[in-house]
């Protein structure tokens, strides 16, 4: 047996691997509970061998970056942004303060928050070209498709955003994107509703201004109920980041090619759109609409357990415990329903949850409600239509995408994202015409 020692393994924790094909042993350093996948490449059967790779479809067990943004312990049901527990941020912070925290790493001082807020408000008016773009979509187009297109189109109006090496320039684009995602989302809704676009107002604050851009009608200024505004702000906070999920990994992957942040964020919106990710909030309400009555729940659950469909808003790749965001949203439902009256679908949702938490199928698989299970009930109570739910998620997630994009660009270890594959197709064969 030959032993080859990897430098770096000598002082700290290490892993010894024996290749039974050759009898050689290798010692690899363990850092933060990981080994470096590229170090496996030294494990070869001969000099011509490419070296060992890992095979990890869907990145079930691969860390693609080192990040300081969000800590998530799925076993314990813990979520923290930059070290702050999500429960405390939801209780005491505001969405724009959290956006600052995600971006810069610490909570802002009063002055920092004021200038961050006014810079974002200053970017909120949509350019005329985007009003034309959104107006050109056929009525009934999905707002996520409109939002994705509009964010990509916004980049064409800001070619200077391609200078991603300039930190100040990146900050300007980040503020503009956080502002515009709300404006463009509201415009997509107004277009489908056949209503004129509403200009942003800087006197309202981010969440209330979004509601105004959605629901202002007639001449008197829109005055949202404070409890509704707070509930929406909390929902945005809860969605603001969730480490390396499908859409965030997409933003990082596209950004790693040095694409501008508009192209990167538009790609992230595409990732979020699907029903297994952000689109689940829409799918939950469609499911509750279909179930309709408590009597139909048992039959529906049998179908889920037979594998005919999924209980949408349940289960998570990382959480094997109650999603802490779902607990906070469940409480926020009470505040909103105090103003709007109870959404009758809440009763069906609560009953589905009760049954699932006791049923062996869900218990064995450790399936709990996730962030999407209750959020749609609130959106519906606020008068936000079903196809806008995932847009709400995108507005909330924008600061997380951008903080992660910025972190990726500052990380000297990152390069263009480029996974390997295991080729299992045909061997070379002649083309016989
Ligand atoms: N309903 C019924 N069975 C489920 C569900 C569900 N919602 N989720 C997972 N399972 C079962 C699945 O059939 C599998 O069973 P078996 O081992 O017998 O084949 C087992 O649980 C493991 O599921 P998986 O599909 O291998 O798990 P995953 O980590 O690949 O998928 C998930 C995670 C979130 C895509 C999945 O749980 C799901 O489809 N949930 C419903 C959609 C949803 O609510 N998505 C929102 C996620 S949270 C918001 C976000 O971050 O986007």
Coordinates of C-alpha atoms and ligand atoms in Angstrom, one line a residue, residues 58 60 239 242 245-247 271-272 274-281 283-284 287 300 303-305 307 309-320 323 325 361-362 364-373 393 397, ligand 1:
X58 CA -29.3 17.9 -7.7
X60 CA -27.7 16.9 -2.5
X239 CA -38.4 35.5 2.1
X242 CA -32.4 31.2 2.2
X245 CA -31.6 27.3 -3.0
X246 CA -32.4 26.7 -6.6
X247 CA -32.9 30.4 -7.6
X271 CA -35.6 29.4 -11.1
X272 CA -38.1 30.7 -8.5
X274 CA -41.3 26.6 -10.8
X275 CA -43.9 24.9 -8.6
X276 CA -41.2 23.0 -6.6
X277 CA -39.6 26.4 -5.5
X278 CA -41.4 29.8 -5.3
X279 CA -44.3 28.7 -7.4
X280 CA -45.4 26.4 -4.6
X281 CA -47.3 29.3 -2.9
X283 CA -49.8 25.7 -6.1
X284 CA -50.9 25.6 -2.4
X287 CA -54.8 22.9 -4.1
X300 CA -57.1 14.1 -1.1
X303 CA -54.1 10.5 -3.3
X304 CA -50.9 12.2 -1.9
X305 CA -49.9 9.0 -0.1
X307 CA -48.0 9.2 -5.0
X309 CA -49.8 14.2 -6.2
X310 CA -47.9 16.2 -3.6
X311 CA -49.2 18.1 -0.6
X312 CA -47.9 21.5 -1.8
X313 CA -46.3 23.7 0.8
X314 CA -45.0 20.7 2.7
X315 CA -41.5 19.2 2.7
X316 CA -38.1 20.8 2.1
X317 CA -34.7 19.7 0.9
X318 CA -33.0 21.1 4.0
X319 CA -35.7 21.4 6.7
X320 CA -36.5 18.2 8.4
X323 CA -39.8 25.6 8.9
X325 CA -40.8 30.9 8.6
X361 CA -46.4 8.9 5.7
X362 CA -45.4 12.5 6.5
X364 CA -41.5 9.0 8.4
X365 CA -40.4 11.3 5.7
X366 CA -40.1 14.3 8.0
X367 CA -42.3 16.5 6.0
X368 CA -43.4 19.7 7.7
X369 CA -45.1 22.9 6.4
X370 CA -42.7 25.2 4.6
X371 CA -42.8 29.0 4.0
X372 CA -45.3 28.5 1.2
X373 CA -48.0 26.7 3.1
X393 CA -41.7 35.9 -3.2
X397 CA -35.9 37.4 -2.3
Ligands
LIG1 N1 -46.1 15.7 -0.5 C1 -46.0 14.4 -0.5 N2 -44.9 13.7 -0.5 C2 -43.7 14.4 -0.4 C3 -43.7 15.8 -0.4 C4 -45.0 16.5 -0.5 N3 -45.0 17.8 -0.5 N4 -42.4 16.3 -0.4 C5 -41.7 15.2 -0.4 N5 -42.4 14.0 -0.4 C6 -42.0 12.6 -0.4 C7 -41.4 12.2 -1.7 O1 -42.4 11.6 -2.5 C8 -40.4 11.2 -1.3 O2 -41.0 10.0 -0.9 P1 -40.3 8.6 -1.2 O3 -39.1 8.6 -0.4 O4 -41.3 7.6 -0.8 O5 -40.0 8.6 -2.7 C9 -39.8 11.8 0.0 O6 -40.9 12.6 0.5 C10 -38.6 12.7 -0.2 O7 -38.9 13.7 -1.2 P2 -38.0 14.3 -2.3 O8 -38.8 14.7 -3.5 O9 -36.9 13.3 -2.6 O10 -37.4 15.5 -1.6 P3 -36.6 16.8 -2.2 O11 -35.7 17.2 -1.2 O12 -36.0 16.4 -3.5 O13 -37.8 17.8 -2.5 C11 -39.3 19.6 -2.2 C12 -38.0 18.9 -1.7 C13 -39.5 20.9 -1.5 C14 -39.1 19.9 -3.7 C15 -40.5 18.6 -2.0 O14 -40.7 18.4 -0.6 C16 -41.8 19.1 -2.6 O15 -42.0 18.9 -3.8 N6 -42.7 19.8 -1.9 C17 -43.9 20.4 -2.4 C18 -43.5 21.7 -3.1 C19 -43.2 22.8 -2.2 O16 -43.9 23.0 -1.2 N7 -42.1 23.5 -2.5 C20 -41.7 24.7 -1.7 C21 -40.4 24.5 -1.0 S1 -40.1 25.8 0.3 C22 -39.9 27.2 -0.5 C23 -38.7 27.3 -1.4 O17 -37.6 27.4 -0.9 O18 -38.9 27.4 -2.6

